């Protein structure tokens, strides 16, 4: 196995490429009479006093103008999909699964720190995103990419912090909780948030860890060697 670490996803470049794809889809949506684009064009026309037909025509001809009607990439689950592919391809990872966000195969951590499959609203918080095996242990991660500050982003942070607090009560030494956080909210503008999550880690089995995706491979190697 190569000891060289895999470089993390270039999130900014990935986002830009997705924005470009989304922009190029807008003209196709116009031709297909997409309700989403027609509604957006109607609102734009009403706001500035333009004719809807003229707005739609310009969208189809002007890529820069069409870009203003592009669907936000983050709304398509982009970051979770990229993270899943990146992790699944690590040589340290086997039996990788993307977990559903509901239903009998979804996974949550309950107030006693235990894994609960198929739990509904009776167990607070979000479901975990992935599952894999590495070094004889099973890992259960939650991944969040957060670029900007705001109320909903702060709520996500509080949910992850509470998740790590609940896991303090876990007694199953064969599982590891990993909270993977990426984006400017954690890596540039607000590093104290990541430090706060790290303050709720468990250093003895069952282990829990808060880190960026670029730190994950080294962590897995260290856990296998421990």
mmCIF file of C-alpha atoms in Angstrom:
data_model
loop_
_atom_site.group_PDB
_atom_site.id
_atom_site.type_symbol
_atom_site.label_atom_id
_atom_site.label_comp_id
_atom_site.label_asym_id
_atom_site.label_seq_id
_atom_site.Cartn_x
_atom_site.Cartn_y
_atom_site.Cartn_z
ATOM 1 C CA UNK A 1 0.000 0.000 0.000
ATOM 2 C CA UNK A 2 1.378 3.405 -0.942
ATOM 3 C CA UNK A 3 2.064 5.643 2.036
ATOM 4 C CA UNK A 4 1.318 8.762 0.032
ATOM 5 C CA UNK A 5 -1.855 10.479 1.183
ATOM 6 C CA UNK A 6 -4.621 11.118 -1.291
ATOM 7 C CA UNK A 7 -5.207 14.860 -1.884
ATOM 8 C CA UNK A 8 -8.619 16.067 -0.684
ATOM 9 C CA UNK A 9 -11.316 17.174 -3.125
ATOM 10 C CA UNK A 10 -10.787 20.628 -4.600
ATOM 11 C CA UNK A 11 -14.163 21.867 -3.413
ATOM 12 C CA UNK A 12 -13.948 25.292 -5.089
ATOM 13 C CA UNK A 13 -13.084 23.807 -8.494
ATOM 14 C CA UNK A 14 -15.754 21.117 -8.137
ATOM 15 C CA UNK A 15 -18.354 23.758 -7.286
ATOM 16 C CA UNK A 16 -17.330 25.957 -10.211
ATOM 17 C CA UNK A 17 -17.610 23.034 -12.639
ATOM 18 C CA UNK A 18 -21.062 22.233 -11.292
ATOM 19 C CA UNK A 19 -22.138 25.863 -11.619
ATOM 20 C CA UNK A 20 -21.036 25.781 -15.268
ATOM 21 C CA UNK A 21 -22.979 22.556 -15.882
ATOM 22 C CA UNK A 22 -26.008 24.054 -14.166
ATOM 23 C CA UNK A 23 -25.748 27.209 -16.277
ATOM 24 C CA UNK A 24 -25.609 25.154 -19.481
ATOM 25 C CA UNK A 25 -28.713 23.238 -18.399
ATOM 26 C CA UNK A 26 -30.769 26.430 -18.158
ATOM 27 C CA UNK A 27 -31.039 26.878 -21.944
ATOM 28 C CA UNK A 28 -32.210 23.250 -22.215
ATOM 29 C CA UNK A 29 -34.809 23.936 -19.535
ATOM 30 C CA UNK A 30 -36.088 26.899 -21.532
ATOM 31 C CA UNK A 31 -36.542 24.742 -24.626
ATOM 32 C CA UNK A 32 -38.279 22.085 -22.527
ATOM 33 C CA UNK A 33 -40.523 24.772 -20.955
ATOM 34 C CA UNK A 34 -39.332 23.871 -17.479
ATOM 35 C CA UNK A 35 -41.759 25.222 -14.842
ATOM 36 C CA UNK A 36 -38.798 26.160 -12.646
ATOM 37 C CA UNK A 37 -37.185 28.425 -15.240
ATOM 38 C CA UNK A 38 -40.480 29.822 -16.535
ATOM 39 C CA UNK A 39 -41.484 30.794 -12.992
ATOM 40 C CA UNK A 40 -38.081 32.378 -12.337
ATOM 41 C CA UNK A 41 -38.266 34.269 -15.637
ATOM 42 C CA UNK A 42 -41.786 35.510 -14.812
ATOM 43 C CA UNK A 43 -40.601 36.827 -11.447
ATOM 44 C CA UNK A 44 -37.618 38.523 -13.055
ATOM 45 C CA UNK A 45 -39.828 40.103 -15.712
ATOM 46 C CA UNK A 46 -42.309 41.365 -13.126
ATOM 47 C CA UNK A 47 -39.563 42.762 -10.922
ATOM 48 C CA UNK A 48 -37.969 44.848 -13.691
ATOM 49 C CA UNK A 49 -40.902 45.431 -16.037
ATOM 50 C CA UNK A 50 -39.737 43.153 -18.853
ATOM 51 C CA UNK A 51 -41.775 40.853 -21.089
ATOM 52 C CA UNK A 52 -41.500 37.211 -20.004
ATOM 53 C CA UNK A 53 -41.018 36.007 -23.584
ATOM 54 C CA UNK A 54 -38.077 38.372 -24.026
ATOM 55 C CA UNK A 55 -36.482 37.169 -20.790
ATOM 56 C CA UNK A 56 -36.776 33.532 -21.867
ATOM 57 C CA UNK A 57 -35.344 34.374 -25.285
ATOM 58 C CA UNK A 58 -32.327 36.087 -23.750
ATOM 59 C CA UNK A 59 -31.731 33.163 -21.394
ATOM 60 C CA UNK A 60 -31.499 30.881 -24.419
ATOM 61 C CA UNK A 61 -29.004 33.119 -26.218
ATOM 62 C CA UNK A 62 -26.837 34.646 -23.480
ATOM 63 C CA UNK A 63 -24.858 32.260 -21.240
ATOM 64 C CA UNK A 64 -23.889 34.973 -18.786
ATOM 65 C CA UNK A 65 -27.533 35.954 -18.368
ATOM 66 C CA UNK A 66 -28.561 32.290 -18.162
ATOM 67 C CA UNK A 67 -26.089 31.844 -15.301
ATOM 68 C CA UNK A 68 -28.290 33.986 -13.055
ATOM 69 C CA UNK A 69 -31.025 31.323 -13.361
ATOM 70 C CA UNK A 70 -28.756 28.319 -12.718
ATOM 71 C CA UNK A 71 -29.795 25.853 -10.025
ATOM 72 C CA UNK A 72 -27.530 26.032 -6.979
ATOM 73 C CA UNK A 73 -25.250 22.939 -7.042
ATOM 74 C CA UNK A 74 -25.421 22.436 -3.274
ATOM 75 C CA UNK A 75 -29.127 21.690 -3.555
ATOM 76 C CA UNK A 76 -28.361 18.521 -5.556
ATOM 77 C CA UNK A 77 -26.384 16.805 -2.773
ATOM 78 C CA UNK A 78 -23.137 17.534 -4.628
ATOM 79 C CA UNK A 79 -20.764 17.615 -1.658
ATOM 80 C CA UNK A 80 -22.051 14.410 -0.089
ATOM 81 C CA UNK A 81 -21.741 12.578 -3.430
ATOM 82 C CA UNK A 82 -18.167 13.807 -3.947
ATOM 83 C CA UNK A 83 -17.227 12.886 -0.369
ATOM 84 C CA UNK A 84 -18.754 9.413 -0.771
ATOM 85 C CA UNK A 85 -16.787 8.692 -3.953
ATOM 86 C CA UNK A 86 -13.546 10.058 -2.486
ATOM 87 C CA UNK A 87 -13.826 7.978 0.692
ATOM 88 C CA UNK A 88 -14.955 4.782 -1.064
ATOM 89 C CA UNK A 89 -11.808 4.865 -3.227
ATOM 90 C CA UNK A 90 -9.398 5.005 -0.253
ATOM 91 C CA UNK A 91 -7.355 1.766 -0.015
ATOM 92 C CA UNK A 92 -7.954 1.736 3.742
ATOM 93 C CA UNK A 93 -11.740 1.553 3.244
ATOM 94 C CA UNK A 94 -13.851 -1.510 2.452
ATOM 95 C CA UNK A 95 -17.578 -2.287 2.330
ATOM 96 C CA UNK A 96 -18.466 1.374 1.849
ATOM 97 C CA UNK A 97 -22.192 2.203 1.963
ATOM 98 C CA UNK A 98 -24.047 5.493 1.586
ATOM 99 C CA UNK A 99 -26.778 5.365 4.203
ATOM 100 C CA UNK A 100 -30.342 6.567 3.517
ATOM 101 C CA UNK A 101 -31.710 9.585 5.383
ATOM 102 C CA UNK A 102 -34.817 7.685 6.427
ATOM 103 C CA UNK A 103 -36.375 4.238 6.531
ATOM 104 C CA UNK A 104 -35.333 0.946 8.096
ATOM 105 C CA UNK A 105 -31.694 1.161 6.966
ATOM 106 C CA UNK A 106 -31.056 4.688 8.231
ATOM 107 C CA UNK A 107 -28.799 5.105 11.280
ATOM 108 C CA UNK A 108 -28.933 7.542 14.192
ATOM 109 C CA UNK A 109 -27.151 7.859 17.527
ATOM 110 C CA UNK A 110 -29.612 7.855 20.425
ATOM 111 C CA UNK A 111 -29.314 9.611 23.806
ATOM 112 C CA UNK A 112 -27.486 6.582 25.246
ATOM 113 C CA UNK A 113 -24.846 6.819 22.520
ATOM 114 C CA UNK A 114 -26.047 3.662 20.782
ATOM 115 C CA UNK A 115 -26.678 3.091 17.093
ATOM 116 C CA UNK A 116 -30.364 3.000 16.199
ATOM 117 C CA UNK A 117 -31.440 1.701 12.793
ATOM 118 C CA UNK A 118 -34.695 2.850 11.310
ATOM 119 C CA UNK A 119 -35.334 5.369 14.085
ATOM 120 C CA UNK A 120 -37.737 8.204 13.365
ATOM 121 C CA UNK A 121 -38.444 11.436 15.192
ATOM 122 C CA UNK A 122 -38.297 9.673 18.557
ATOM 123 C CA UNK A 123 -34.501 9.935 18.211
ATOM 124 C CA UNK A 124 -33.501 13.593 17.695
ATOM 125 C CA UNK A 125 -30.907 14.786 15.216
ATOM 126 C CA UNK A 126 -29.857 13.858 11.716
ATOM 127 C CA UNK A 127 -29.095 10.427 10.321
ATOM 128 C CA UNK A 128 -25.506 9.398 9.670
ATOM 129 C CA UNK A 129 -24.325 9.565 6.069
ATOM 130 C CA UNK A 130 -21.984 6.626 5.456
ATOM 131 C CA UNK A 131 -20.740 3.316 6.786
ATOM 132 C CA UNK A 132 -17.524 1.432 6.037
ATOM 133 C CA UNK A 133 -14.981 -0.965 7.506
ATOM 134 C CA UNK A 134 -11.314 -0.253 8.165
ATOM 135 C CA UNK A 135 -8.792 -2.092 10.320
ATOM 136 C CA UNK A 136 -11.412 -4.465 11.701
ATOM 137 C CA UNK A 137 -13.721 -1.690 12.905
ATOM 138 C CA UNK A 138 -16.893 -0.180 11.506
ATOM 139 C CA UNK A 139 -17.007 3.577 10.911
ATOM 140 C CA UNK A 140 -20.140 5.711 10.936
ATOM 141 C CA UNK A 141 -19.557 9.243 9.607
ATOM 142 C CA UNK A 142 -21.544 12.387 9.160
ATOM 143 C CA UNK A 143 -20.247 14.743 6.471
ATOM 144 C CA UNK A 144 -21.078 18.437 6.167
ATOM 145 C CA UNK A 145 -19.719 20.991 3.737
ATOM 146 C CA UNK A 146 -20.516 24.507 4.903
ATOM 147 C CA UNK A 147 -19.271 27.506 2.983
ATOM 148 C CA UNK A 148 -20.985 30.472 4.584
ATOM 149 C CA UNK A 149 -22.161 31.542 8.011
ATOM 150 C CA UNK A 150 -25.846 31.722 8.823
ATOM 151 C CA UNK A 151 -28.678 30.421 10.951
ATOM 152 C CA UNK A 152 -29.144 27.072 9.213
ATOM 153 C CA UNK A 153 -25.389 26.482 9.113
ATOM 154 C CA UNK A 154 -25.139 27.202 12.829
ATOM 155 C CA UNK A 155 -27.965 24.727 13.424
ATOM 156 C CA UNK A 156 -25.996 22.054 11.545
ATOM 157 C CA UNK A 157 -22.993 22.736 13.747
ATOM 158 C CA UNK A 158 -25.101 22.408 16.903
ATOM 159 C CA UNK A 159 -26.514 19.093 15.641
ATOM 160 C CA UNK A 160 -23.030 17.676 15.067
ATOM 161 C CA UNK A 161 -21.840 18.872 18.449
ATOM 162 C CA UNK A 162 -24.845 17.223 20.110
ATOM 163 C CA UNK A 163 -24.168 14.024 18.136
ATOM 164 C CA UNK A 164 -20.629 13.874 19.533
ATOM 165 C CA UNK A 165 -21.913 14.545 23.041
ATOM 166 C CA UNK A 166 -24.398 11.671 22.806
ATOM 167 C CA UNK A 167 -21.696 9.335 21.512
ATOM 168 C CA UNK A 168 -19.753 9.881 24.744
ATOM 169 C CA UNK A 169 -22.158 7.315 26.258
ATOM 170 C CA UNK A 170 -21.529 4.647 23.610
ATOM 171 C CA UNK A 171 -20.249 1.283 24.887
ATOM 172 C CA UNK A 172 -19.642 -0.566 21.583
ATOM 173 C CA UNK A 173 -15.848 -0.513 21.193
ATOM 174 C CA UNK A 174 -15.983 -1.874 17.634
ATOM 175 C CA UNK A 175 -17.497 1.237 16.102
ATOM 176 C CA UNK A 176 -16.049 4.678 15.425
ATOM 177 C CA UNK A 177 -17.951 7.907 14.896
ATOM 178 C CA UNK A 178 -16.409 10.377 12.451
ATOM 179 C CA UNK A 179 -17.714 13.910 11.975
ATOM 180 C CA UNK A 180 -16.228 15.223 8.722
ATOM 181 C CA UNK A 181 -16.537 18.967 8.224
ATOM 182 C CA UNK A 182 -15.340 20.924 5.199
ATOM 183 C CA UNK A 183 -15.751 24.404 3.771
ATOM 184 C CA UNK A 184 -14.850 27.925 4.801
ATOM 185 C CA UNK A 185 -17.208 27.834 7.783
ATOM 186 C CA UNK A 186 -14.806 25.394 9.456
ATOM 187 C CA UNK A 187 -11.486 25.744 7.666
ATOM 188 C CA UNK A 188 -11.037 29.489 7.194
ATOM 189 C CA UNK A 189 -13.566 31.831 8.733
ATOM 190 C CA UNK A 190 -14.490 29.938 11.849
ATOM 191 C CA UNK A 191 -11.813 27.467 12.927
ATOM 192 C CA UNK A 192 -12.966 27.718 16.521
ATOM 193 C CA UNK A 193 -16.024 25.702 15.458
ATOM 194 C CA UNK A 194 -13.816 22.786 14.453
ATOM 195 C CA UNK A 195 -11.814 23.128 17.666
ATOM 196 C CA UNK A 196 -15.055 23.002 19.644
ATOM 197 C CA UNK A 197 -16.123 19.794 17.909
ATOM 198 C CA UNK A 198 -12.699 18.293 18.614
ATOM 199 C CA UNK A 199 -13.269 19.104 22.282
ATOM 200 C CA UNK A 200 -16.046 16.472 22.317
ATOM 201 C CA UNK A 201 -13.952 13.655 20.819
ATOM 202 C CA UNK A 202 -13.459 10.295 22.506
ATOM 203 C CA UNK A 203 -9.812 9.257 22.522
ATOM 204 C CA UNK A 204 -10.449 5.762 23.896
ATOM 205 C CA UNK A 205 -12.644 3.116 22.255
ATOM 206 C CA UNK A 206 -15.238 3.638 21.069
ATOM 207 C CA UNK A 207 -13.387 6.438 19.300
ATOM 208 C CA UNK A 208 -14.996 9.577 17.909
ATOM 209 C CA UNK A 209 -13.194 12.113 15.758
ATOM 210 C CA UNK A 210 -13.909 15.503 14.185
ATOM 211 C CA UNK A 211 -11.779 16.369 11.162
ATOM 212 C CA UNK A 212 -11.715 17.586 7.580
ATOM 213 C CA UNK A 213 -11.886 15.065 4.767
ATOM 214 C CA UNK A 214 -8.210 15.723 3.982
ATOM 215 C CA UNK A 215 -7.286 14.417 7.456
ATOM 216 C CA UNK A 216 -9.342 11.239 7.182
ATOM 217 C CA UNK A 217 -6.873 8.888 5.489
ATOM 218 C CA UNK A 218 -4.082 9.591 7.994
ATOM 219 C CA UNK A 219 -6.579 9.036 10.830
ATOM 220 C CA UNK A 220 -7.633 5.662 9.403
ATOM 221 C CA UNK A 221 -4.010 4.574 9.090
ATOM 222 C CA UNK A 222 -3.282 5.620 12.669
ATOM 223 C CA UNK A 223 -6.319 3.705 13.948
ATOM 224 C CA UNK A 224 -5.298 0.567 12.065
ATOM 225 C CA UNK A 225 -1.801 0.775 13.525
ATOM 226 C CA UNK A 226 -2.997 1.361 17.099
#
